[in-house]
Coordinates of C-alpha atoms in Angstrom, one line a residue:
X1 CA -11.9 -43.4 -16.1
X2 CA -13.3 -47.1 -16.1
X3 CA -16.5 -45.9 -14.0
X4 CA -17.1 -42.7 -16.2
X5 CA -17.0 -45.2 -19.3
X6 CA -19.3 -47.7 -17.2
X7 CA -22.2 -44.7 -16.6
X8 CA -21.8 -43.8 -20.3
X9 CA -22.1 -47.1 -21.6
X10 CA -25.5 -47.5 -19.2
X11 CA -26.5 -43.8 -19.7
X12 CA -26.6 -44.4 -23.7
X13 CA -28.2 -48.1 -23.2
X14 CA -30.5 -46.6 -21.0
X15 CA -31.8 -43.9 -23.7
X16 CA -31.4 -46.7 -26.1
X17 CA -33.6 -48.6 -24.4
X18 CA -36.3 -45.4 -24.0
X19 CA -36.4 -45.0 -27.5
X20 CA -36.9 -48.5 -28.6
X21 CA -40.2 -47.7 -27.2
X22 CA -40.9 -45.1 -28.3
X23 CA -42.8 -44.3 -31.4
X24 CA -42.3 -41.8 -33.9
X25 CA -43.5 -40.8 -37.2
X26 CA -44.9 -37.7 -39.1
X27 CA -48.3 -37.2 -40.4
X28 CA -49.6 -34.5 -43.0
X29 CA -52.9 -32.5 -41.7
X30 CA -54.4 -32.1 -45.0
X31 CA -55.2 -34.7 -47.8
X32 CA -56.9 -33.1 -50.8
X33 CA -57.9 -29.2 -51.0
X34 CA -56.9 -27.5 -48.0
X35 CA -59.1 -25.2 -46.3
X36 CA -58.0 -21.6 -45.5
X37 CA -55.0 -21.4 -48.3
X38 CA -52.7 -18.7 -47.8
X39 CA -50.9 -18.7 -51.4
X40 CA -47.9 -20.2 -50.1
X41 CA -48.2 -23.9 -51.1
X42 CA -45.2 -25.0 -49.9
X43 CA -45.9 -24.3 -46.6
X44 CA -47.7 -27.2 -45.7
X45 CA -49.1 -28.3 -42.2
X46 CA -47.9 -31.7 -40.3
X47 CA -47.6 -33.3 -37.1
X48 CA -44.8 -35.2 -35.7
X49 CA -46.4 -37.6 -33.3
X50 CA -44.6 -39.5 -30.4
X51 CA -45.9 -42.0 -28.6
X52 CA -44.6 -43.7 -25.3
X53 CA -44.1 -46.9 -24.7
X54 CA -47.2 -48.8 -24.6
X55 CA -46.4 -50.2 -20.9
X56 CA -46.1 -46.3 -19.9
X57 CA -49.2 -44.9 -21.5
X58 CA -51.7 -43.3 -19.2
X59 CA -53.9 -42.5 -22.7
X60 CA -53.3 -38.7 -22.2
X61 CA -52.0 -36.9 -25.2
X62 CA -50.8 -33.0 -26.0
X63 CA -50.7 -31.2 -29.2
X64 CA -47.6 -28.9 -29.0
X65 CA -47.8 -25.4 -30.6
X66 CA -44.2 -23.8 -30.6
X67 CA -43.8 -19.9 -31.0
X68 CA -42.7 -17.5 -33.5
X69 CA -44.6 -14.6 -33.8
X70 CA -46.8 -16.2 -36.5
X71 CA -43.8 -15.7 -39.1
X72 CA -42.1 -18.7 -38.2
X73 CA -41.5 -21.3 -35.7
X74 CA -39.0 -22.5 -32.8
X75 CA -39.9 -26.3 -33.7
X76 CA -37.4 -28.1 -31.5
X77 CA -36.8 -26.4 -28.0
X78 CA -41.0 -25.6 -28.0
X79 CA -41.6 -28.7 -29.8
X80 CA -40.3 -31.9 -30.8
X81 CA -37.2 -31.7 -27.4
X82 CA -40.5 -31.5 -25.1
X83 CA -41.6 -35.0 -26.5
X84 CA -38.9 -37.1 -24.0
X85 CA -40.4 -35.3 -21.1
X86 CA -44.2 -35.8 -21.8
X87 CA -43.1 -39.5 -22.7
X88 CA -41.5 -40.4 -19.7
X89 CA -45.4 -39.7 -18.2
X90 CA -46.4 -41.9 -20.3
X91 CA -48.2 -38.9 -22.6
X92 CA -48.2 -38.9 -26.4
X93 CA -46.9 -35.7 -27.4
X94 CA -47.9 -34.4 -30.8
X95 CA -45.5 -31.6 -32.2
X96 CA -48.0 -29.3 -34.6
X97 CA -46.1 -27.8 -38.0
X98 CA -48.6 -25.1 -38.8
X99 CA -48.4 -22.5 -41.5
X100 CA -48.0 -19.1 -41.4
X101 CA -50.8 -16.2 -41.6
X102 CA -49.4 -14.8 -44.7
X103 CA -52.5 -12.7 -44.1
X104 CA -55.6 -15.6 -43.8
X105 CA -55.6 -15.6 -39.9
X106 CA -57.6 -18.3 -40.4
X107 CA -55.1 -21.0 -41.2
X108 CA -53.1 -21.8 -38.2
X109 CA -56.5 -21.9 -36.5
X110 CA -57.9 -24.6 -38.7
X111 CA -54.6 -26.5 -38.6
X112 CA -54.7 -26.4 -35.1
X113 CA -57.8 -27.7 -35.0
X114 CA -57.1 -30.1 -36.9
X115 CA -54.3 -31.5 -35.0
X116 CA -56.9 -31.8 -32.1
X117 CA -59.3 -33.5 -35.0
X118 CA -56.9 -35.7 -35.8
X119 CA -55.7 -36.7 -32.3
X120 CA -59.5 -38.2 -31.6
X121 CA -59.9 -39.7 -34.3
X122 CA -56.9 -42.1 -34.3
X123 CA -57.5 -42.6 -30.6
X124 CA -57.7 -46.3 -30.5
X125 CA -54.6 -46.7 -32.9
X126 CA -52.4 -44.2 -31.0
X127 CA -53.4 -45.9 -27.5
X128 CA -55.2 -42.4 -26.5
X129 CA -57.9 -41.4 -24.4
X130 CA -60.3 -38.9 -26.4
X131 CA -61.3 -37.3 -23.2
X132 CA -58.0 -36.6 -22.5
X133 CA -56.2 -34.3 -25.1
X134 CA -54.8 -30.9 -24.0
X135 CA -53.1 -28.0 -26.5
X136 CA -50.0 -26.9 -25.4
X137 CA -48.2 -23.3 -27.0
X138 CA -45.7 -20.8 -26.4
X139 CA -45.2 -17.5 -26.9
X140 CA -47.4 -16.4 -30.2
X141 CA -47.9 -21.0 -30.2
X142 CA -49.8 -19.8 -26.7
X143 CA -51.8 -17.3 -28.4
X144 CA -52.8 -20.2 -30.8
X145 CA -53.3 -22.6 -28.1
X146 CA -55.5 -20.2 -26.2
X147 CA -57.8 -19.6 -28.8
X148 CA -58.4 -23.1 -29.6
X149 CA -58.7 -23.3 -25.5
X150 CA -61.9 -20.6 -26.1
X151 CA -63.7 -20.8 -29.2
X152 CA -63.0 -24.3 -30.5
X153 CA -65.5 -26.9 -30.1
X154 CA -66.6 -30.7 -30.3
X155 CA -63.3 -32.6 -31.4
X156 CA -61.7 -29.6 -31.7
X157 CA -62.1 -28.3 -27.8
X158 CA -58.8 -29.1 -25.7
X159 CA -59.5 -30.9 -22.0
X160 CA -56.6 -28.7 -20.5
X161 CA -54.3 -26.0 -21.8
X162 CA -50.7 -25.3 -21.3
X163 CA -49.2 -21.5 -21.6
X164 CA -45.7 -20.6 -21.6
X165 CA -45.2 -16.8 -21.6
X166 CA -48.2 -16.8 -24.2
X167 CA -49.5 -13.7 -26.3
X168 CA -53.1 -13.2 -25.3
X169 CA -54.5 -10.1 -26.4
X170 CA -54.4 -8.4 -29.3
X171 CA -55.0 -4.9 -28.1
X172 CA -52.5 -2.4 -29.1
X173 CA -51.2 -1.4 -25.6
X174 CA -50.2 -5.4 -24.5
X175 CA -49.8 -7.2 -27.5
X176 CA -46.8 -8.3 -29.2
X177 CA -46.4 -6.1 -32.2
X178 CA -44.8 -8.4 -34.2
X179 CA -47.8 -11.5 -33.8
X180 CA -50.2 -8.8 -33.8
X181 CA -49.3 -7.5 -37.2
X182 CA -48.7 -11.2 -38.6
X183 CA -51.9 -12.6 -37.3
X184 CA -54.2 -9.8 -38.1
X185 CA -52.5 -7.4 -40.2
X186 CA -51.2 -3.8 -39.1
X187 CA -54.5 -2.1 -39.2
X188 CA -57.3 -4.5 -38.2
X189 CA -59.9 -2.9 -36.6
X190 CA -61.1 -2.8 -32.9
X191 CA -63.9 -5.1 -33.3
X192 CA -61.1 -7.9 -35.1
X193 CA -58.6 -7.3 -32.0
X194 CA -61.1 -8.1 -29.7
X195 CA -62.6 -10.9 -31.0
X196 CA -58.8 -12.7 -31.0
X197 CA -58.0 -11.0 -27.3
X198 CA -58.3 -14.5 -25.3
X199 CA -58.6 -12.8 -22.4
X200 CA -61.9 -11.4 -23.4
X201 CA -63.0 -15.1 -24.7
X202 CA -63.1 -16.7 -21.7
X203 CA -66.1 -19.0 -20.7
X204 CA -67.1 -21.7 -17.9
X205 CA -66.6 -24.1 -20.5
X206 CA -62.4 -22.9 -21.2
X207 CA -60.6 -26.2 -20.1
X208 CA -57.9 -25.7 -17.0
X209 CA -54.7 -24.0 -17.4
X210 CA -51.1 -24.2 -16.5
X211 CA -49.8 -20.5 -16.7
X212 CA -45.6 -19.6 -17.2
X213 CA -44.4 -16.6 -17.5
X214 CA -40.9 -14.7 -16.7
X215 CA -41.3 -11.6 -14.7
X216 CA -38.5 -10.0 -16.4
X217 CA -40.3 -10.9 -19.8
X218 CA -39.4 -7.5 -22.3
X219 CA -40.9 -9.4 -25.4
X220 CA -44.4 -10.5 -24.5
X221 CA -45.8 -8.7 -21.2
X222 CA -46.5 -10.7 -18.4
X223 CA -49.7 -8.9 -18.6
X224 CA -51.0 -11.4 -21.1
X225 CA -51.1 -14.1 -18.9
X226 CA -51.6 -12.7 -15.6
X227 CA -55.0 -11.6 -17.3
X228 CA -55.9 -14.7 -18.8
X229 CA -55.0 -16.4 -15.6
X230 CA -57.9 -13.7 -13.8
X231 CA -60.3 -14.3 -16.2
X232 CA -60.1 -18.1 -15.9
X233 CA -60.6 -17.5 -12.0
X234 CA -63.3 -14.9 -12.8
X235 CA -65.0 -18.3 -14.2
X236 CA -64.3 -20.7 -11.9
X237 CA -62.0 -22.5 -14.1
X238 CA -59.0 -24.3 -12.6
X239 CA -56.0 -23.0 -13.1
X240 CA -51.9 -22.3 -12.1
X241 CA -50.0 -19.3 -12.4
X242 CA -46.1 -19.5 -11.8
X243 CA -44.2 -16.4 -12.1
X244 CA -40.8 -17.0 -12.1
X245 CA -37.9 -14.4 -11.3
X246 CA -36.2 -14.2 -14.2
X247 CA -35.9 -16.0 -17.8
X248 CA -37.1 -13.6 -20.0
X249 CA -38.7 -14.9 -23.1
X250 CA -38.9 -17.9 -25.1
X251 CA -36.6 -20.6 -23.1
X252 CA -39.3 -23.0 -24.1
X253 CA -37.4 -26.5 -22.4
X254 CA -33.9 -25.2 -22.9
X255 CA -32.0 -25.9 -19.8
X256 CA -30.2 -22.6 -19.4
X257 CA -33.2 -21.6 -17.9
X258 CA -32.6 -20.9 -14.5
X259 CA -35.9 -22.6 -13.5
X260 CA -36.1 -25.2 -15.4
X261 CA -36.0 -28.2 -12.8
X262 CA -38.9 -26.4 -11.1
X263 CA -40.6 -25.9 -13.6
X264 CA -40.2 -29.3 -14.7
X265 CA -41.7 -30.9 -11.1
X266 CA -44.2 -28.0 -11.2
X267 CA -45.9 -29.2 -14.6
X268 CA -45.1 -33.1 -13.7
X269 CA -47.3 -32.4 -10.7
X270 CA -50.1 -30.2 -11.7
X271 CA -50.8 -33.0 -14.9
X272 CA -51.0 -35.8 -12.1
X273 CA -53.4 -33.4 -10.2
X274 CA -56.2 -34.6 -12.7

């Protein structure tokens, strides 16, 4: 009983002593008018940003985009409870709050952007390298993510992108109904499908990927990514599929995940591969 109160007592100084480095605080995207309004003004764009200690900082930094199917979003196991992991690397992670469609696709697009803007520009202050900021997302967050990965640019293009079990295309047959109809409404057009298909938006300039998915995935096909991960290889860009047994969808860093530990020292070792 003594020894299980002893490792306790160290476990909890321990964490103490991980956060007392650590740096945490929430910023709001927009100051003034914001761009793209969606007629809900109380859903309002932030970041929560988390900074390592400044002895662990490598200068790398991630801007998280968690899932929901662009009607809402699963902010703390694909968001805020990946910040301990990237932290421990000594990465700033940066948890993205952005708002809902609501029928302007264009909104979580600029927010996301944004939230890459806004990275760079406090660079110095937050002890980050501006050369070094990747966009992480999940699920319909992946969808976001890769988009930014393949039409943003300047500040707003990503040096490396991170997909867990991500919707990619918008074309009737793959897609997720649900982000589909959310993103683009239920009857957009081919031309409008295709233009936010990721697959399709590939280029020599897309950063490197890290690819997740579940092969047992009934919500978002596997499809998506095993696409997008071709396409980046069709372009010579860098990148790492993992296909793992079983999962299903939308684990984001819950434990229960079967694969979690692997997937864990996979990801840990492709970001120290660069």
């Amino acid at each position: 009983m003594k020894i299980r109160k002893v490792l306790l007592s160290f476990g909890l100084l321990a964490f103490a002593m991980n956060m007392a480095g650590q740096r945490v605080f929430d910023v709001n995207l927009w100051s003034g008018s914001v761009p793209n309004p969606t007629g809900f003004p109380n859903d309002t764009a932030k970041v929560r940003i988390f900074l390592p200690d400044a002895k662990l900082a490598t200068g790398r930094a991630v801007v998280i985009c968690p899932g929901g199917a662009y009607g809402g979003l699963a902010i703390d196991h694909e968001g805020n409870d990946w910040a301990p992991f990237f932290n421990d690397m000594g990465i700033a992670a940066i948890v993205l709050k952005y708002r809902m469609p609501h029928g302007v696709k264009e909104a979580p697009i600029s927010d996301a952007e944004q939230a890459m803007v806004l990275v760079r520009q406090n660079a110095k202050a937050w002890n980050i390298n501006g050369h070094d900021v990747g966009i992480m997302g999940f699920s319909a967050g992946g969808h976001l993510a890769s988009t930014i990965a393949t039409k943003s640019t300047k500040d707003a293009h990503p040096d490396f992108q991170i997909l867990f079990y991500p919707v990619i295309t918008m074309m009737p047959d793959f897609t997720h109904k649900g982000s589909h109809d959310n993103l683009l409404g239920k009857n957009p057009g081919k031309s409008i499908e295709r233009q936010y298909s990721n697959d399709m938006q590939v280029t020599r300039v897309t950063p490197r990927a890290f690819i997740v998915l579940s092969d047992d995935d009934d919500v978002v096909s596997p499809s998506n990514g095993v696409n997008y991960y071709f396409e980046l290889f069709r372009h010579n860009i860098p990148a790492s599929l993992h296909v793992y047994p079983s999962g299903g969808h939308g684990y984001g860093f819950r434990s229960s995940f079967r694969y979690h530990a692997e997937m864990r020292l996979e990801l840990q070792s492709w970001l120290r591969s660069f």
